Each structure stands twice: as structure tokens, then as C-alpha cells.
PDB file of C-alpha atoms in Angstrom:
ATOM      1  CA  MET R   1      10.225  18.652  10.977  1.00  0.00           C
ATOM      2  CA  PRO R   2       6.516  19.690   9.814  1.00  0.00           C
ATOM      3  CA  PRO R   3       3.905  20.919  12.434  1.00  0.00           C
ATOM      4  CA  TRP R   4       1.949  17.799  12.162  1.00  0.00           C
ATOM      5  CA  LEU R   5       2.383  14.480  14.427  1.00  0.00           C
ATOM      6  CA  ASP R   6       5.503  15.995  16.165  1.00  0.00           C
ATOM      7  CA  SER R   7       4.783  13.621  19.024  1.00  0.00           C
ATOM      8  CA  PRO R   8       5.156  10.372  19.505  1.00  0.00           C
ATOM      9  CA  ALA R   9       1.655   9.998  21.157  1.00  0.00           C
ATOM     10  CA  GLU R  10       0.397  11.649  17.686  1.00  0.00           C
ATOM     11  CA  ARG R  11       2.346   9.413  15.667  1.00  0.00           C
ATOM     12  CA  LEU R  12       1.807   6.108  17.582  1.00  0.00           C
ATOM     13  CA  GLN R  13      -2.059   6.554  17.101  1.00  0.00           C
ATOM     14  CA  VAL R  14      -1.880   7.410  13.412  1.00  0.00           C
ATOM     15  CA  LEU R  15       0.423   4.392  12.980  1.00  0.00           C
ATOM     16  CA  GLY R  16      -2.309   2.317  14.684  1.00  0.00           C
ATOM     17  CA  ALA R  17      -4.517   2.094  11.573  1.00  0.00           C
ATOM     18  CA  SER R  18      -2.115  -0.096   9.985  1.00  0.00           C
ATOM     19  CA  PRO R  19      -2.999  -3.852  10.697  1.00  0.00           C
ATOM     20  CA  TRP R  20       1.184  -4.853  10.634  1.00  0.00           C
ATOM     21  CA  PHE R  21       1.564  -1.926  13.153  1.00  0.00           C
ATOM     22  CA  ALA R  22      -0.989  -2.693  15.606  1.00  0.00           C
ATOM     23  CA  HIS R  23       0.255  -6.316  16.274  1.00  0.00           C
ATOM     24  CA  LEU R  24       3.916  -5.084  16.656  1.00  0.00           C
ATOM     25  CA  PRO R  25       5.182  -5.818  20.122  1.00  0.00           C
ATOM     26  CA  PRO R  26       5.138  -2.596  22.336  1.00  0.00           C
ATOM     27  CA  GLN R  27       8.911  -2.126  22.917  1.00  0.00           C
ATOM     28  CA  LEU R  28       9.286  -1.966  18.763  1.00  0.00           C
ATOM     29  CA  SER R  29       6.128  -0.181  18.353  1.00  0.00           C
ATOM     30  CA  GLN R  30       6.828   2.563  20.516  1.00  0.00           C
ATOM     31  CA  TRP R  31      10.260   2.835  19.171  1.00  0.00           C
ATOM     32  CA  ILE R  32       9.038   2.960  15.625  1.00  0.00           C
ATOM     33  CA  ALA R  33       6.551   6.159  16.847  1.00  0.00           C
ATOM     34  CA  GLU R  34       9.779   7.454  18.351  1.00  0.00           C
ATOM     35  CA  ASN R  35      11.797   7.715  15.502  1.00  0.00           C
ATOM     36  CA  VAL R  36       9.673   8.098  12.016  1.00  0.00           C
ATOM     37  CA  ARG R  37      10.332  11.375  10.656  1.00  0.00           C
ATOM     38  CA  PRO R  38       7.237  13.186   9.431  1.00  0.00           C
ATOM     39  CA  HIS R  39       7.797  13.946   5.492  1.00  0.00           C
ATOM     40  CA  GLU R  40       5.486  15.981   2.858  1.00  0.00           C
ATOM     41  CA  LEU R  41       5.585  15.469  -0.697  1.00  0.00           C
ATOM     42  CA  ALA R  42       4.198  17.685  -3.224  1.00  0.00           C
ATOM     43  CA  ALA R  43       2.080  16.444  -6.215  1.00  0.00           C
ATOM     44  CA  GLY R  44       4.484  14.691  -8.667  1.00  0.00           C
ATOM     45  CA  ALA R  45       7.465  14.632  -6.392  1.00  0.00           C
ATOM     46  CA  ARG R  46       9.857  12.050  -6.241  1.00  0.00           C
ATOM     47  CA  LEU R  47      10.313   9.980  -3.572  1.00  0.00           C
ATOM     48  CA  PHE R  48      12.957   7.506  -4.393  1.00  0.00           C
ATOM     49  CA  VAL R  49      13.891   6.205  -8.156  1.00  0.00           C
ATOM     50  CA  ARG R  50      15.225   2.720  -9.362  1.00  0.00           C
ATOM     51  CA  GLY R  51      18.942   2.968  -8.467  1.00  0.00           C
ATOM     52  CA  ASP R  52      18.506   4.880  -5.335  1.00  0.00           C
ATOM     53  CA  ALA R  53      20.201   3.394  -2.101  1.00  0.00           C
ATOM     54  CA  PRO R  54      17.720   2.060   0.463  1.00  0.00           C
ATOM     55  CA  ASP R  55      16.928   4.864   2.737  1.00  0.00           C
ATOM     56  CA  GLY R  56      14.148   3.168   5.043  1.00  0.00           C
ATOM     57  CA  MET R  57      10.365   2.096   5.207  1.00  0.00           C
ATOM     58  CA  HIS R  58       7.756   4.642   4.355  1.00  0.00           C
ATOM     59  CA  PHE R  59       4.091   4.715   5.759  1.00  0.00           C
ATOM     60  CA  VAL R  60       1.216   6.884   4.332  1.00  0.00           C
ATOM     61  CA  VAL R  61      -0.800   9.218   6.454  1.00  0.00           C
ATOM     62  CA  SER R  62      -2.607  10.830   3.908  1.00  0.00           C
ATOM     63  CA  GLY R  63      -2.642  11.406  -0.551  1.00  0.00           C
ATOM     64  CA  ALA R  64      -1.273   8.460  -2.153  1.00  0.00           C
ATOM     65  CA  VAL R  65       2.118   7.505  -3.806  1.00  0.00           C
ATOM     66  CA  ARG R  66       2.776   5.860  -7.101  1.00  0.00           C
ATOM     67  CA  VAL R  67       5.162   2.703  -7.093  1.00  0.00           C
ATOM     68  CA  GLY R  68       6.231   1.384 -10.462  1.00  0.00           C
ATOM     69  CA  SER R  69       8.573   2.539 -13.399  1.00  0.00           C
ATOM     70  CA  LEU R  70       8.574   5.768 -16.060  1.00  0.00           C
ATOM     71  CA  ALA R  71      10.329   4.808 -19.362  1.00  0.00           C
ATOM     72  CA  GLN R  72      12.011   7.214 -20.981  1.00  0.00           C
ATOM     73  CA  ASP R  73       9.179   7.502 -23.715  1.00  0.00           C
ATOM     74  CA  GLY R  74       6.374   8.062 -21.098  1.00  0.00           C
ATOM     75  CA  ARG R  75       4.919   4.790 -20.316  1.00  0.00           C
ATOM     76  CA  GLU R  76       4.267   3.457 -16.790  1.00  0.00           C
ATOM     77  CA  SER R  77       4.455   0.394 -15.325  1.00  0.00           C
ATOM     78  CA  LEU R  78       2.527   0.916 -12.080  1.00  0.00           C
ATOM     79  CA  LEU R  79       2.856  -1.768  -9.310  1.00  0.00           C
ATOM     80  CA  MET R  80       0.432  -0.168  -6.800  1.00  0.00           C
ATOM     81  CA  VAL R  81      -0.522   3.198  -5.548  1.00  0.00           C
ATOM     82  CA  ALA R  82       0.358   3.108  -1.869  1.00  0.00           C
ATOM     83  CA  ARG R  83      -2.469   5.136   0.127  1.00  0.00           C
ATOM     84  CA  ALA R  84      -2.920   5.198   3.864  1.00  0.00           C
ATOM     85  CA  PRO R  85      -2.255   3.302   6.203  1.00  0.00           C
ATOM     86  CA  GLN R  86      -0.039   1.559   4.194  1.00  0.00           C
ATOM     87  CA  TRP R  87       3.642   0.653   4.886  1.00  0.00           C
ATOM     88  CA  PHE R  88       6.183   0.395   1.929  1.00  0.00           C
ATOM     89  CA  GLY R  89       9.870  -0.284   1.217  1.00  0.00           C
ATOM     90  CA  GLU R  90      10.637  -2.605   3.668  1.00  0.00           C
ATOM     91  CA  ALA R  91      12.842  -4.973   1.289  1.00  0.00           C
ATOM     92  CA  GLY R  92      15.884  -2.906   1.629  1.00  0.00           C
ATOM     93  CA  LEU R  93      16.085  -3.641   4.969  1.00  0.00           C
ATOM     94  CA  PHE R  94      17.118  -6.963   4.498  1.00  0.00           C
ATOM     95  CA  ASP R  95      19.154  -6.893   1.239  1.00  0.00           C
ATOM     96  CA  GLY R  96      20.818  -3.231   1.303  1.00  0.00           C
ATOM     97  CA  ALA R  97      20.240  -3.273  -2.573  1.00  0.00           C
ATOM     98  CA  PRO R  98      19.296  -0.388  -4.618  1.00  0.00           C
ATOM     99  CA  ARG R  99      15.574   0.724  -5.105  1.00  0.00           C
ATOM    100  CA  ALA R 100      14.143  -1.631  -8.001  1.00  0.00           C
ATOM    101  CA  HIS R 101      11.564   0.929  -8.596  1.00  0.00           C
ATOM    102  CA  ASP R 102      10.450   4.855  -8.877  1.00  0.00           C
ATOM    103  CA  ALA R 103       8.305   6.183  -6.162  1.00  0.00           C
ATOM    104  CA  TRP R 104       6.355   9.334  -6.609  1.00  0.00           C
ATOM    105  CA  ALA R 105       3.526  11.365  -5.215  1.00  0.00           C
ATOM    106  CA  ALA R 106       0.218  11.015  -7.033  1.00  0.00           C
ATOM    107  CA  HIS R 107      -1.243  14.416  -5.371  1.00  0.00           C
ATOM    108  CA  GLU R 108      -0.097  16.230  -2.477  1.00  0.00           C
ATOM    109  CA  SER R 109       1.053  13.694   0.169  1.00  0.00           C
ATOM    110  CA  ARG R 110       2.131  13.225   3.745  1.00  0.00           C
ATOM    111  CA  LEU R 111       4.163  10.151   5.040  1.00  0.00           C
ATOM    112  CA  LEU R 112       6.110   9.096   7.867  1.00  0.00           C
ATOM    113  CA  HIS R 113       9.454   7.741   7.001  1.00  0.00           C
ATOM    114  CA  LEU R 114      11.724   5.315   9.357  1.00  0.00           C
ATOM    115  CA  PRO R 115      15.237   5.754   8.367  1.00  0.00           C
ATOM    116  CA  GLN R 116      17.301   2.642   7.383  1.00  0.00           C
ATOM    117  CA  ALA R 117      20.460   3.290   9.343  1.00  0.00           C
ATOM    118  CA  GLU R 118      18.758   3.858  12.714  1.00  0.00           C
ATOM    119  CA  THR R 119      16.448   0.557  12.203  1.00  0.00           C
ATOM    120  CA  LEU R 120      19.429  -1.466  11.252  1.00  0.00           C
ATOM    121  CA  ALA R 121      21.149  -0.013  14.268  1.00  0.00           C
ATOM    122  CA  PHE R 122      18.052  -0.821  16.963  1.00  0.00           C
ATOM    123  CA  LEU R 123      17.569  -4.300  15.164  1.00  0.00           C
ATOM    124  CA  GLY R 124      21.631  -4.988  15.711  1.00  0.00           C
ATOM    125  CA  ARG R 125      20.438  -4.133  19.537  1.00  0.00           C
ATOM    126  CA  TYR R 126      17.179  -6.161  19.642  1.00  0.00           C
ATOM    127  CA  PRO R 127      17.546  -8.931  16.831  1.00  0.00           C
ATOM    128  CA  GLN R 128      14.166 -10.717  17.886  1.00  0.00           C
ATOM    129  CA  HIS R 129      12.435  -7.812  16.029  1.00  0.00           C
ATOM    130  CA  TRP R 130      13.363  -8.779  12.752  1.00  0.00           C
ATOM    131  CA  LYS R 131      10.779 -11.732  12.744  1.00  0.00           C
ATOM    132  CA  SER R 132       7.931  -8.417  12.874  1.00  0.00           C
ATOM    133  CA  PHE R 133       9.841  -6.881   9.670  1.00  0.00           C
ATOM    134  CA  GLY R 134       9.617 -10.423   8.076  1.00  0.00           C
ATOM    135  CA  ARG R 135       5.851 -10.702   8.333  1.00  0.00           C
ATOM    136  CA  LEU R 136       5.572  -7.455   6.594  1.00  0.00           C
ATOM    137  CA  LEU R 137       7.848  -8.504   3.844  1.00  0.00           C
ATOM    138  CA  ALA R 138       6.251 -11.959   3.403  1.00  0.00           C
ATOM    139  CA  HIS R 139       2.826 -10.153   3.224  1.00  0.00           C
ATOM    140  CA  SER R 140       4.491  -8.304   0.210  1.00  0.00           C
ATOM    141  CA  LEU R 141       5.510 -11.225  -1.498  1.00  0.00           C
ATOM    142  CA  ARG R 142       2.234 -12.969  -1.104  1.00  0.00           C
ATOM    143  CA  LEU R 143       0.710 -10.190  -2.420  1.00  0.00           C
ATOM    144  CA  ALA R 144       3.005 -10.321  -5.852  1.00  0.00           C
ATOM    145  CA  LEU R 145       2.892 -13.861  -6.009  1.00  0.00           C
ATOM    146  CA  GLY R 146      -1.078 -13.765  -6.092  1.00  0.00           C
ATOM    147  CA  ALA R 147      -1.165 -11.198  -8.553  1.00  0.00           C
ATOM    148  CA  LEU R 148       1.237 -13.243 -10.813  1.00  0.00           C
ATOM    149  CA  GLU R 149      -0.924 -16.160 -10.014  1.00  0.00           C
ATOM    150  CA  GLY R 150      -3.974 -14.222 -10.858  1.00  0.00           C
ATOM    151  CA  HIS R 151      -2.893 -12.628 -14.090  1.00  0.00           C
ATOM    152  CA  ALA R 152      -2.374 -16.290 -15.439  1.00  0.00           C
ATOM    153  CA  LEU R 153      -5.214 -18.114 -14.064  1.00  0.00           C
ATOM    154  CA  LEU R 154      -7.976 -15.723 -13.042  1.00  0.00           C
ATOM    155  CA  SER R 155     -10.868 -14.303 -15.333  1.00  0.00           C
ATOM    156  CA  PRO R 156     -10.442 -10.369 -16.091  1.00  0.00           C
ATOM    157  CA  ALA R 157     -13.558  -9.897 -13.623  1.00  0.00           C
ATOM    158  CA  ARG R 158     -11.826 -11.806 -10.483  1.00  0.00           C
ATOM    159  CA  ARG R 159      -8.544 -10.165 -10.847  1.00  0.00           C
ATOM    160  CA  LEU R 160      -9.913  -7.003 -10.707  1.00  0.00           C
ATOM    161  CA  ALA R 161     -12.093  -7.777  -7.408  1.00  0.00           C
ATOM    162  CA  GLN R 162      -9.420  -9.262  -6.027  1.00  0.00           C
ATOM    163  CA  ARG R 163      -7.212  -6.091  -6.571  1.00  0.00           C
ATOM    164  CA  LEU R 164     -10.202  -3.582  -5.199  1.00  0.00           C
ATOM    165  CA  VAL R 165     -10.999  -5.701  -2.295  1.00  0.00           C
ATOM    166  CA  ALA R 166      -7.336  -6.066  -1.258  1.00  0.00           C
ATOM    167  CA  MET R 167      -7.167  -1.896  -1.464  1.00  0.00           C
ATOM    168  CA  ALA R 168     -10.094  -1.666   0.285  1.00  0.00           C
ATOM    169  CA  TYR R 169      -8.259  -3.363   3.010  1.00  0.00           C
ATOM    170  CA  GLY R 170      -5.282  -1.533   2.637  1.00  0.00           C
ATOM    171  CA  TYR R 171      -3.165  -4.481   1.095  1.00  0.00           C
ATOM    172  CA  ALA R 172      -3.759  -6.195   4.493  1.00  0.00           C
ATOM    173  CA  ALA R 173      -4.873 -10.026   3.717  1.00  0.00           C
ATOM    174  CA  TRP R 174      -8.595  -8.539   3.939  1.00  0.00           C
ATOM    175  CA  GLN R 175      -8.619  -8.315   7.546  1.00  0.00           C
ATOM    176  CA  GLY R 176      -9.779  -5.721  10.155  1.00  0.00           C
ATOM    177  CA  PRO R 177     -11.491  -2.517   8.836  1.00  0.00           C
ATOM    178  CA  TYR R 178     -11.928  -1.148   5.271  1.00  0.00           C
ATOM    179  CA  GLN R 179     -12.186   1.695   3.242  1.00  0.00           C
ATOM    180  CA  ARG R 180     -15.678   1.541   1.680  1.00  0.00           C
ATOM    181  CA  LEU R 181     -14.543   4.456  -0.440  1.00  0.00           C
ATOM    182  CA  ILE R 182     -11.463   3.455  -2.887  1.00  0.00           C
ATOM    183  CA  SER R 183      -9.913   6.955  -4.491  1.00  0.00           C
ATOM    184  CA  VAL R 184      -8.648   5.301  -7.890  1.00  0.00           C
ATOM    185  CA  GLN R 185      -8.528   6.222 -11.481  1.00  0.00           C
ATOM    186  CA  GLN R 186      -9.566   3.637 -13.949  1.00  0.00           C
ATOM    187  CA  ASP R 187      -6.700   4.101 -15.820  1.00  0.00           C
ATOM    188  CA  ASP R 188      -4.352   3.307 -12.767  1.00  0.00           C
ATOM    189  CA  LEU R 189      -6.820   0.143 -12.435  1.00  0.00           C
ATOM    190  CA  GLY R 190      -6.060  -0.679 -16.102  1.00  0.00           C
ATOM    191  CA  THR R 191      -1.949  -0.421 -15.732  1.00  0.00           C
ATOM    192  CA  MET R 192      -1.734  -2.418 -12.655  1.00  0.00           C
ATOM    193  CA  LEU R 193      -4.140  -5.111 -14.289  1.00  0.00           C
ATOM    194  CA  SER R 194      -2.607  -4.631 -17.672  1.00  0.00           C
ATOM    195  CA  MET R 195      -6.231  -4.478 -19.220  1.00  0.00           C
ATOM    196  CA  SER R 196      -7.458  -1.253 -21.288  1.00  0.00           C
ATOM    197  CA  ARG R 197      -9.651   1.151 -19.564  1.00  0.00           C
ATOM    198  CA  GLN R 198     -12.596   0.057 -21.423  1.00  0.00           C
ATOM    199  CA  THR R 199     -11.983  -3.232 -20.025  1.00  0.00           C
ATOM    200  CA  ILE R 200     -12.057  -2.028 -16.455  1.00  0.00           C
ATOM    201  CA  ASN R 201     -15.294   0.562 -17.068  1.00  0.00           C
ATOM    202  CA  GLN R 202     -17.510  -2.200 -18.299  1.00  0.00           C
ATOM    203  CA  LEU R 203     -16.461  -4.582 -15.414  1.00  0.00           C
ATOM    204  CA  LEU R 204     -17.194  -2.005 -13.292  1.00  0.00           C
ATOM    205  CA  LYS R 205     -20.503  -1.604 -14.935  1.00  0.00           C
ATOM    206  CA  GLU R 206     -21.143  -5.065 -14.273  1.00  0.00           C
ATOM    207  CA  PHE R 207     -20.339  -4.963 -10.817  1.00  0.00           C
ATOM    208  CA  GLU R 208     -22.452  -2.247  -9.941  1.00  0.00           C
ATOM    209  CA  ALA R 209     -25.367  -4.098 -11.671  1.00  0.00           C
ATOM    210  CA  GLN R 210     -24.521  -6.722  -9.209  1.00  0.00           C
ATOM    211  CA  GLY R 211     -25.096  -4.167  -6.278  1.00  0.00           C
ATOM    212  CA  TYR R 212     -21.199  -4.925  -5.170  1.00  0.00           C
ATOM    213  CA  LEU R 213     -20.118  -1.275  -5.475  1.00  0.00           C
ATOM    214  CA  ARG R 214     -20.756   2.282  -7.027  1.00  0.00           C
ATOM    215  CA  THR R 215     -18.589   4.355  -9.217  1.00  0.00           C
ATOM    216  CA  ALA R 216     -17.998   7.751  -8.733  1.00  0.00           C
ATOM    217  CA  ARG R 217     -15.181  10.412 -10.530  1.00  0.00           C
ATOM    218  CA  GLY R 218     -12.145   9.037  -9.541  1.00  0.00           C
ATOM    219  CA  ALA R 219     -13.660   6.771  -7.217  1.00  0.00           C
ATOM    220  CA  ILE R 220     -15.366   3.448  -6.283  1.00  0.00           C
ATOM    221  CA  GLU R 221     -17.095   2.835  -3.429  1.00  0.00           C
ATOM    222  CA  VAL R 222     -18.054  -0.793  -2.075  1.00  0.00           C
ATOM    223  CA  THR R 223     -21.789  -1.204  -0.876  1.00  0.00           C
ATOM    224  CA  ASP R 224     -21.661  -4.723  -0.423  1.00  0.00           C
ATOM    225  CA  MET R 225     -18.365  -6.201   0.799  1.00  0.00           C
ATOM    226  CA  ALA R 226     -19.350  -9.066   2.390  1.00  0.00           C
ATOM    227  CA  ARG R 227     -20.718 -10.266  -1.277  1.00  0.00           C
ATOM    228  CA  PHE R 228     -17.915  -8.925  -3.026  1.00  0.00           C
ATOM    229  CA  ARG R 229     -15.264 -10.546  -1.286  1.00  0.00           C
ATOM    230  CA  GLU R 230     -17.310 -13.853  -1.977  1.00  0.00           C
ATOM    231  CA  PHE R 231     -17.097 -13.162  -5.380  1.00  0.00           C
ATOM    232  CA  ALA R 232     -13.405 -12.815  -5.512  1.00  0.00           C
ATOM    233  CA  GLN R 233     -12.458 -15.576  -3.571  1.00  0.00           C
ATOM    234  CA  ARG R 234     -14.266 -18.237  -6.026  1.00  0.00           C
TER     235      ARG R 234
END
């Protein structure tokens, strides 16, 4: 085990940054803190690939994990970039189906891994906790459906604004604390939203002129979240 977060108390504190985890019943949150396993990924290392058997859920402590698909010719379909304090990979708990996407470290990353077999065994003993995992899955589904709806109905500016607000809140339904500084490349935003880098750059300049945010190399700082959220929700 890596020499970090090697006690349940430490893991409980770090996991508490996740809005989903923070509202779990004490029995479940304590069990997760006792059973997650620290895991390190070097930049570019694969966590799993399409077709792998589901191995459980993952929580980002630091760094970033890209989730999407890589074609043989090098083209990339990017669904999301998971960052702290975000969970992902929960779908396999419910259907046991192989992984539908690839996941790899954008740069050096630290994760906590909740193993599949142990989790299913725990839920077999305490089935009342399935509802908590169902909430996490439902939230992920809502995000996916919202992205599809936005692609069909929303302007590029609103789609970009909604994605940035969601990222600032760790994809946590725009609730709780948020990160003012979003570490993301404009190329990645373009890939996630099916827009050109030029379009992303122009829209960010417009947002900056409105006072919503400031751009920097490899990062975006939200300077007026209240107004930016209002624009994204119109």
C-alpha cells in the first residue's frame, strides 16, 4: 500500500470532500473508508480499457483521469476528465458488464479504489445501501442525458458554460463548495463538447469580457460564479 492515506481516519476525511460520500449513512461511509485501496498512476498509464471486467469504483484524490475512447488511428472521444473529489466507474456494480470506455491518467494521479467483489459482498449483507449507490448512478445518468439535451438544444455558449460550472462543482449537481480554478485544456473542452478549439477560445474570451472568469495557461478561474451559473441556467 502506498505510504499515503494509510488509515481509515485519513481516508474518511479525504473522501468527505465528495458531496455523495458526505451524505452517506455512517455505516456505509465507514465501511468504504476501511476498504478503499490507495492507487497511484503515472502520467498516461491506463486504469482500465474497453472490454475489461468491472473492478469496482474509483475516487480521484489528486491528478486527473480521462474517460473516453481511443481509436486505432489516434483519434480520441473524451467523455469527461475526472478530478478530485469525483467518483466514477459505478455502473459495473449494477450490471457486471465489461467496461464501455477507456480510462487513463492525464498526468500523475492518486486514486482510491473500492473493489468490486468486496462491495458486492457488503451489499449482499446490507442491501439497504444499494439505494446510496443508485443515487450516484442516477446522478451520472442525469449528467449524460443533460449533455445530450444540451448538444441538441443549447447554444455553444450555454453548453460550454454548463460544462464549466459542472466541472467547478465536481459534477455534483451544482451543490456545495466549488473550485474557483478549473484545470482544463481548451483542446479537451473542445473534444468533450464537439467544438473546435477556436470556438472554445472565442467563447472564453466573451465570458472573460462579461466578468465571469479569467483564463490562464491550462486553467480557467471562475471569478463570478453567481452570475456565471445564472447565465448557464437561462
